[in-house]
Short mmCIF file of C-alpha atoms and ligand atoms in Angstrom, two decimals:
data_model
loop_
_atom_site.label_atom_id
_atom_site.label_comp_id
_atom_site.label_asym_id
_atom_site.label_seq_id
_atom_site.Cartn_x
_atom_site.Cartn_y
_atom_site.Cartn_z
CA MET A 1453 -28.29 2.92 5.28
CA ASN A 1454 -24.73 1.64 5.30
CA GLU A 1455 -23.93 0.35 1.82
CA ILE A 1456 -21.65 -2.70 1.60
CA PHE A 1457 -20.45 -1.70 -1.85
CA PRO A 1458 -18.96 1.74 -2.44
CA LYS A 1459 -19.22 3.36 -5.86
CA GLY A 1460 -16.86 1.36 -8.06
CA SER A 1461 -16.26 -1.06 -10.86
CA ALA A 1462 -14.40 -4.35 -11.31
CA TRP A 1463 -12.85 -6.57 -13.97
CA ILE A 1464 -13.07 -10.32 -13.55
CA ASP A 1465 -13.25 -13.33 -15.90
CA GLY A 1466 -12.43 -11.14 -18.86
CA LYS A 1467 -15.12 -8.50 -18.40
CA PHE A 1468 -16.01 -5.31 -16.55
CA VAL A 1469 -18.78 -5.82 -13.98
CA LYS A 1470 -20.43 -3.99 -11.11
CA LEU A 1471 -18.57 -4.41 -7.79
CA ALA A 1472 -21.47 -6.45 -6.41
CA ASP A 1473 -21.04 -8.96 -9.26
CA ALA A 1474 -17.26 -9.44 -8.88
CA LYS A 1475 -17.12 -12.84 -7.16
CA ILE A 1476 -14.59 -15.64 -6.77
CA SER A 1477 -15.12 -19.30 -5.89
CA ILE A 1478 -14.65 -20.41 -2.28
CA LEU A 1479 -12.28 -23.05 -3.70
CA ASP A 1480 -9.83 -20.42 -4.96
CA TRP A 1481 -6.47 -20.77 -3.14
CA GLY A 1482 -6.49 -17.01 -2.77
CA PHE A 1483 -9.46 -17.30 -0.43
CA LEU A 1484 -8.61 -20.62 1.27
CA ARG A 1485 -4.88 -20.03 1.83
CA SER A 1486 -4.26 -16.29 1.29
CA ASP A 1487 -2.32 -17.59 -1.70
CA ALA A 1488 -2.41 -14.43 -3.74
CA THR A 1489 -0.63 -11.21 -4.41
CA TYR A 1490 -2.01 -7.77 -5.11
CA ASP A 1491 -1.04 -4.18 -5.63
CA VAL A 1492 -2.80 -0.89 -5.12
CA VAL A 1493 -2.18 2.20 -7.21
CA HIS A 1494 -4.06 5.45 -6.85
CA VAL A 1495 -5.61 7.85 -9.29
CA TRP A 1496 -5.67 11.53 -8.42
CA LYS A 1497 -7.68 13.95 -10.56
CA GLY A 1498 -7.78 11.58 -13.53
CA ARG A 1499 -4.11 10.51 -13.38
CA PHE A 1500 -2.47 7.30 -12.14
CA PHE A 1501 0.46 7.99 -9.79
CA ARG A 1502 3.63 5.97 -10.52
CA LEU A 1503 1.64 3.25 -12.31
CA ASP A 1504 4.66 1.47 -13.83
CA LYS A 1505 6.30 1.11 -10.42
CA HIS A 1506 3.15 -0.57 -9.03
CA ILE A 1507 2.94 -2.90 -12.03
CA ASP A 1508 6.67 -3.76 -11.69
CA ARG A 1509 6.10 -4.71 -8.04
CA PHE A 1510 2.97 -6.70 -8.92
CA PHE A 1511 4.78 -8.68 -11.64
CA GLU A 1512 7.77 -9.22 -9.33
CA SER A 1513 5.52 -10.44 -6.47
CA ALA A 1514 3.73 -12.90 -8.79
CA LYS A 1515 7.11 -14.19 -10.03
CA LYS A 1516 8.38 -14.70 -6.48
CA LEU A 1517 5.22 -16.72 -5.74
CA ARG A 1518 6.12 -18.91 -8.73
CA MET A 1519 3.03 -17.88 -10.68
CA PRO A 1520 4.35 -15.25 -13.13
CA CYS A 1521 1.58 -12.99 -14.39
CA GLN A 1522 0.50 -13.95 -17.90
CA MET A 1523 -1.04 -10.60 -18.68
CA ASP A 1524 1.05 -8.02 -20.45
CA ARG A 1525 1.62 -4.53 -19.08
CA SER A 1526 -0.40 -2.58 -21.63
CA GLU A 1527 -3.38 -4.93 -21.29
CA LEU A 1528 -3.26 -4.59 -17.50
CA LYS A 1529 -3.06 -0.78 -17.76
CA LYS A 1530 -6.17 -0.74 -19.96
CA ILE A 1531 -8.06 -2.92 -17.48
CA LEU A 1532 -7.11 -0.68 -14.54
CA ALA A 1533 -7.98 2.47 -16.47
CA GLY A 1534 -11.22 0.82 -17.63
CA CYS A 1535 -12.28 0.12 -14.03
CA VAL A 1536 -11.76 3.81 -13.15
CA GLU A 1537 -13.58 5.02 -16.26
CA LYS A 1538 -16.55 2.69 -15.74
CA ALA A 1539 -16.82 3.77 -12.10
CA GLN A 1540 -16.66 7.44 -13.18
CA LEU A 1541 -14.13 8.25 -10.47
CA GLU A 1542 -11.89 11.33 -10.54
CA SER A 1543 -9.72 10.01 -7.71
CA ALA A 1544 -9.56 6.33 -6.95
CA TYR A 1545 -7.94 3.43 -5.15
CA VAL A 1546 -7.27 0.79 -7.80
CA GLU A 1547 -6.42 -2.77 -6.81
CA MET A 1548 -5.00 -5.50 -9.08
CA ILE A 1549 -5.03 -9.05 -7.71
CA GLN A 1550 -3.66 -12.39 -8.82
CA THR A 1551 -4.77 -15.46 -6.91
CA ARG A 1552 -3.38 -18.99 -7.28
CA GLY A 1553 -6.82 -19.96 -8.61
CA ILE A 1554 -8.54 -23.33 -8.27
CA SER A 1555 -6.78 -26.68 -8.53
CA PRO A 1556 -8.59 -29.52 -10.31
CA ASN A 1557 -10.59 -31.77 -7.97
CA PHE A 1558 -9.24 -29.96 -4.91
CA VAL A 1559 -5.77 -31.57 -5.19
CA ARG A 1560 -3.21 -30.20 -2.72
CA ASP A 1561 -0.58 -29.24 -5.30
CA PRO A 1562 -0.57 -25.46 -5.91
CA ARG A 1563 1.29 -25.96 -9.20
CA LEU A 1564 -1.84 -27.54 -10.68
CA ALA A 1565 -4.01 -24.50 -10.00
CA THR A 1566 -4.75 -21.97 -12.71
CA PRO A 1567 -3.91 -18.41 -11.53
CA ARG A 1568 -6.33 -15.63 -12.28
CA VAL A 1569 -6.12 -11.89 -12.41
CA MET A 1570 -8.84 -9.46 -11.36
CA ALA A 1571 -9.04 -5.75 -10.57
CA PHE A 1572 -11.32 -3.12 -9.13
CA ALA A 1573 -11.56 0.63 -8.56
CA VAL A 1574 -13.24 2.33 -5.61
CA PRO A 1575 -13.14 5.95 -4.37
CA PHE A 1576 -9.78 7.15 -3.03
CA GLY A 1577 -9.38 6.42 0.72
CA TRP A 1578 -7.16 7.96 3.40
CA ILE A 1579 -5.38 6.42 6.43
CA LEU A 1580 -5.28 10.01 7.71
CA LYS A 1581 -8.01 12.21 6.27
CA GLN A 1582 -6.88 15.48 4.67
CA GLU A 1583 -8.84 17.50 7.20
CA ASP A 1584 -6.96 15.76 10.06
CA PHE A 1585 -3.48 16.49 8.62
CA GLU A 1586 -2.61 19.10 11.29
CA LYS A 1587 -3.72 16.75 14.06
CA GLY A 1588 -1.60 13.91 12.64
CA LEU A 1589 -1.88 10.21 13.44
CA ASP A 1590 -2.05 8.99 17.02
CA VAL A 1591 -0.60 5.47 16.79
CA LEU A 1592 -0.34 2.59 19.23
CA LEU A 1593 3.03 0.89 19.47
CA THR A 1594 1.59 -2.60 19.84
CA ASP A 1595 3.50 -5.59 21.21
CA ILE A 1596 2.25 -7.67 18.27
CA LYS A 1597 5.25 -8.86 16.27
CA ARG A 1598 5.19 -8.56 12.49
CA ILE A 1599 5.26 -11.98 10.77
CA PRO A 1600 8.99 -12.67 10.33
CA PRO A 1601 10.35 -12.24 6.79
CA SER A 1602 11.77 -15.77 7.00
CA SER A 1603 8.15 -17.01 7.10
CA VAL A 1604 6.37 -14.64 4.74
CA ASP A 1605 8.44 -12.39 2.47
CA PRO A 1606 7.03 -8.91 3.14
CA THR A 1607 8.40 -7.59 -0.16
CA ILE A 1608 5.70 -9.70 -1.85
CA LYS A 1609 2.56 -7.65 -1.31
CA ASN A 1610 0.33 -10.16 0.46
CA TYR A 1611 -2.90 -10.75 2.36
CA HIS A 1612 -1.28 -12.39 5.43
CA TRP A 1613 -2.75 -9.64 7.56
CA MET A 1614 -3.59 -11.40 10.85
CA ASP A 1615 -0.76 -9.60 12.70
CA LEU A 1616 -1.71 -6.24 11.17
CA VAL A 1617 -5.43 -6.70 11.82
CA THR A 1618 -4.73 -7.70 15.45
CA GLY A 1619 -2.65 -4.53 15.75
CA MET A 1620 -5.53 -2.45 14.35
CA LEU A 1621 -8.01 -4.02 16.77
CA ASN A 1622 -5.69 -3.30 19.71
CA ALA A 1623 -5.30 0.29 18.49
CA TYR A 1624 -9.04 0.92 17.97
CA GLU A 1625 -9.86 -0.58 21.39
CA LYS A 1626 -7.48 1.89 23.02
CA GLY A 1627 -8.76 4.85 20.98
CA ASN A 1628 -5.69 5.17 18.71
CA ASP A 1629 -5.92 5.75 14.95
CA THR A 1630 -3.77 2.79 13.93
CA ALA A 1631 -0.88 0.58 15.04
CA VAL A 1632 2.85 0.13 14.53
CA LEU A 1633 4.35 -3.35 14.80
CA VAL A 1634 7.82 -4.43 15.92
CA ASP A 1635 9.99 -7.35 14.80
CA GLU A 1636 11.45 -10.18 16.88
CA ASN A 1637 14.30 -7.87 18.00
CA ASN A 1638 11.85 -5.13 19.02
CA ASN A 1639 12.82 -2.92 16.12
CA ILE A 1640 10.13 -0.97 14.31
CA THR A 1641 8.66 -2.53 11.15
CA GLU A 1642 5.49 -1.06 9.61
CA GLY A 1643 1.76 -0.74 10.19
CA PRO A 1644 -1.46 -1.89 8.52
CA GLY A 1645 -0.97 -0.52 5.02
CA PHE A 1646 1.91 1.89 5.64
CA ASN A 1647 5.68 2.26 6.03
CA LEU A 1648 7.28 4.39 8.73
CA PHE A 1649 9.86 7.16 8.64
CA CYS A 1650 11.69 8.69 11.55
CA ILE A 1651 13.54 12.03 11.46
CA ASN A 1652 16.25 13.12 13.90
CA GLU A 1653 19.07 15.68 13.77
CA THR A 1654 21.16 13.41 11.49
CA GLY A 1655 18.58 12.65 8.81
CA ILE A 1656 15.52 10.72 7.64
CA PHE A 1657 15.36 6.95 8.30
CA THR A 1658 13.15 4.01 7.47
CA PRO A 1659 13.60 0.30 8.29
CA GLU A 1660 15.55 -1.57 5.65
CA HIS A 1661 14.28 -5.13 6.24
CA GLY A 1662 11.08 -6.87 7.22
CA VAL A 1663 8.75 -4.46 5.45
CA LEU A 1664 7.00 -3.99 2.13
CA GLU A 1665 9.10 -1.82 -0.15
CA GLY A 1666 6.32 0.73 -0.48
CA ILE A 1667 6.04 2.81 -3.62
CA THR A 1668 5.33 5.87 -1.44
CA ARG A 1669 8.45 4.93 0.59
CA GLN A 1670 10.40 5.00 -2.69
CA SER A 1671 8.78 8.33 -3.54
CA VAL A 1672 10.06 9.77 -0.24
CA PHE A 1673 13.61 8.74 -1.22
CA ASP A 1674 13.17 10.42 -4.62
CA LEU A 1675 11.68 13.58 -3.09
CA ALA A 1676 14.33 13.79 -0.36
CA LYS A 1677 17.08 13.57 -3.03
CA GLU A 1678 15.41 16.40 -4.94
CA LEU A 1679 15.29 18.47 -1.74
CA ASN A 1680 18.88 17.54 -0.80
CA LEU A 1681 17.79 15.98 2.46
CA PRO A 1682 19.89 13.17 3.98
CA ILE A 1683 17.96 9.89 3.86
CA MET A 1684 18.87 6.24 4.44
CA THR A 1685 17.55 2.84 5.52
CA LYS A 1686 18.50 1.54 8.97
CA SER A 1687 16.92 -0.34 11.84
CA ILE A 1688 14.88 1.86 14.21
CA SER A 1689 14.60 0.94 17.89
CA VAL A 1690 11.60 1.72 20.09
CA LYS A 1691 13.73 4.32 21.91
CA GLU A 1692 14.60 6.04 18.60
CA LEU A 1693 10.92 6.07 17.69
CA TYR A 1694 9.90 7.90 20.88
CA SER A 1695 12.82 10.34 20.73
CA ALA A 1696 12.34 11.24 17.03
CA GLY A 1697 11.94 14.90 16.11
CA GLU A 1698 9.36 13.95 13.47
CA LEU A 1699 7.63 10.74 12.41
CA PHE A 1700 5.50 10.03 9.40
CA ALA A 1701 3.71 7.13 7.71
CA THR A 1702 3.66 6.55 3.96
CA SER A 1703 1.01 4.78 1.90
CA THR A 1704 -0.81 4.85 -1.40
CA ALA A 1705 -3.84 5.38 0.85
CA GLY A 1706 -3.04 8.99 1.76
CA GLY A 1707 0.60 9.66 0.82
CA ILE A 1708 2.84 11.19 3.49
CA MET A 1709 1.04 11.38 6.83
CA PRO A 1710 2.45 12.91 10.03
CA ILE A 1711 2.48 10.84 13.23
CA THR A 1712 2.26 13.21 16.19
CA ARG A 1713 1.69 10.75 19.07
CA VAL A 1714 2.88 7.23 19.85
CA SER A 1715 1.04 5.35 22.61
CA GLY A 1716 -0.05 8.61 24.21
CA GLN A 1717 3.38 10.27 24.06
CA GLU A 1718 3.95 13.37 21.92
CA ILE A 1719 6.55 13.12 19.13
CA GLY A 1720 8.72 16.23 18.87
CA LYS A 1721 6.44 19.14 19.66
CA GLY A 1722 3.35 17.01 19.08
CA SER A 1723 2.59 18.86 15.84
CA VAL A 1724 3.46 18.41 12.15
CA GLY A 1725 7.22 18.84 11.62
CA SER A 1726 8.73 21.10 8.94
CA LEU A 1727 10.43 18.33 6.88
CA THR A 1728 7.26 16.23 6.88
CA ARG A 1729 5.40 19.30 5.65
CA GLN A 1730 7.97 19.96 2.89
CA LEU A 1731 7.93 16.34 1.64
CA HIS A 1732 4.13 16.24 1.79
CA LYS A 1733 3.82 19.41 -0.33
CA LEU A 1734 6.23 18.15 -3.01
CA TYR A 1735 4.57 14.72 -3.04
CA TRP A 1736 1.21 16.25 -3.98
CA GLU A 1737 2.82 18.60 -6.53
CA LYS A 1738 4.22 15.55 -8.35
CA HIS A 1739 0.69 14.32 -9.04
CA SER A 1740 0.39 16.61 -12.07
CA ASP A 1741 3.97 15.97 -13.29
CA ASP A 1742 4.12 13.82 -16.47
CA SER A 1743 7.19 11.92 -15.29
CA TRP A 1744 5.36 10.81 -12.10
CA SER A 1745 1.81 10.35 -13.34
CA THR A 1746 -0.18 9.10 -16.35
CA SER A 1747 -3.54 10.28 -17.57
CA ILE A 1748 -6.36 7.71 -17.70
CA THR A 1749 -7.56 9.18 -21.00
CA ASP A 1750 -4.11 8.66 -22.56
CA ILE A 1751 -4.10 4.99 -21.53
CA LEU A 1752 -7.59 4.43 -22.90
CA SER A 1753 -6.79 6.19 -26.17
CA ASN A 1754 -3.49 4.27 -26.64
CA LYS A 1755 -1.24 7.35 -26.30
N1 PLP B 1411 3.29 -1.84 4.22
C1 PLP B 1411 2.23 -2.65 4.04
C2 PLP B 1411 2.11 -3.89 4.86
C3 PLP B 1411 1.24 -2.32 3.10
O1 PLP B 1411 0.19 -3.14 2.91
C4 PLP B 1411 1.36 -1.12 2.36
C5 PLP B 1411 0.35 -0.73 1.38
O2 PLP B 1411 -0.74 -1.24 1.36
C6 PLP B 1411 2.47 -0.31 2.58
C7 PLP B 1411 3.43 -0.71 3.51
C8 PLP B 1411 2.66 0.99 1.81
O3 PLP B 1411 2.99 0.70 0.47
P1 PLP B 1411 2.65 1.72 -0.73
O4 PLP B 1411 3.37 2.96 -0.43
O5 PLP B 1411 3.16 1.02 -1.95
O6 PLP B 1411 1.17 1.91 -0.72
#
């Protein structure tokens, strides 16, 4: 039987509960208006990866939404680690959420609502499964435009996913793995849950604007510097996408993932490129490095 709830654990209303018992009111602005922010950090073999960077982005997003998070960093870390411990997961996908909350008597003023924080941990999930790494992602370049940044600031991690979900549906209907969306000027933006990188003979590129500033995207900059590879942000046209030597997607849900086909056309040789392979290897090596990762046990024992 297909279970609705995966193995996991949640924290809501001040306590740890089973996933099935983690519920919010239908009057919460987070549900009625997508008025919420969230972040997702992963745990790999008992260690959070770049936890402080995810918490920084979460606090920054909440501030930009004019509902600064009232919880302090160490308390939040304990809650996140607690969710993983209670779920008994070695490797996990850990989500922290802050919604606007409920406003008294359903008044229309968001300032009167009381924001609330919740969190949950579920097993680690992949946009591209490990066993499919050599095959790479086969993406659809959809004509769906990403919501413009002048409407919804994409640097605030948000649930305004109608454009991304439409892209996914288009992709699945055509037999692709996932979708890539363009902006109003037909430049490449991002996909459902991932940033995009393009490699040509002059270097490694990723769009500067109109995207979430992914933590994995930042990791690629840090890794490329370590490897002395030229990397920069710049706009990427559709033509540049198709003519790239290598393409890859980055996400907490799977790390650095090669893209070998776009809308049926092979990228480069249609196989995983050597720079993608090099960055991917170093990315996973960093998961046991103390300056990139934190042990769950250390957080729970106040170290
Ligand atoms: N872009 C969007 C729209 C996302 O939702 C995500 C992650 O969920 C990303 C990019 C990748 O960000 P990160 O590397 O922080 O997971």
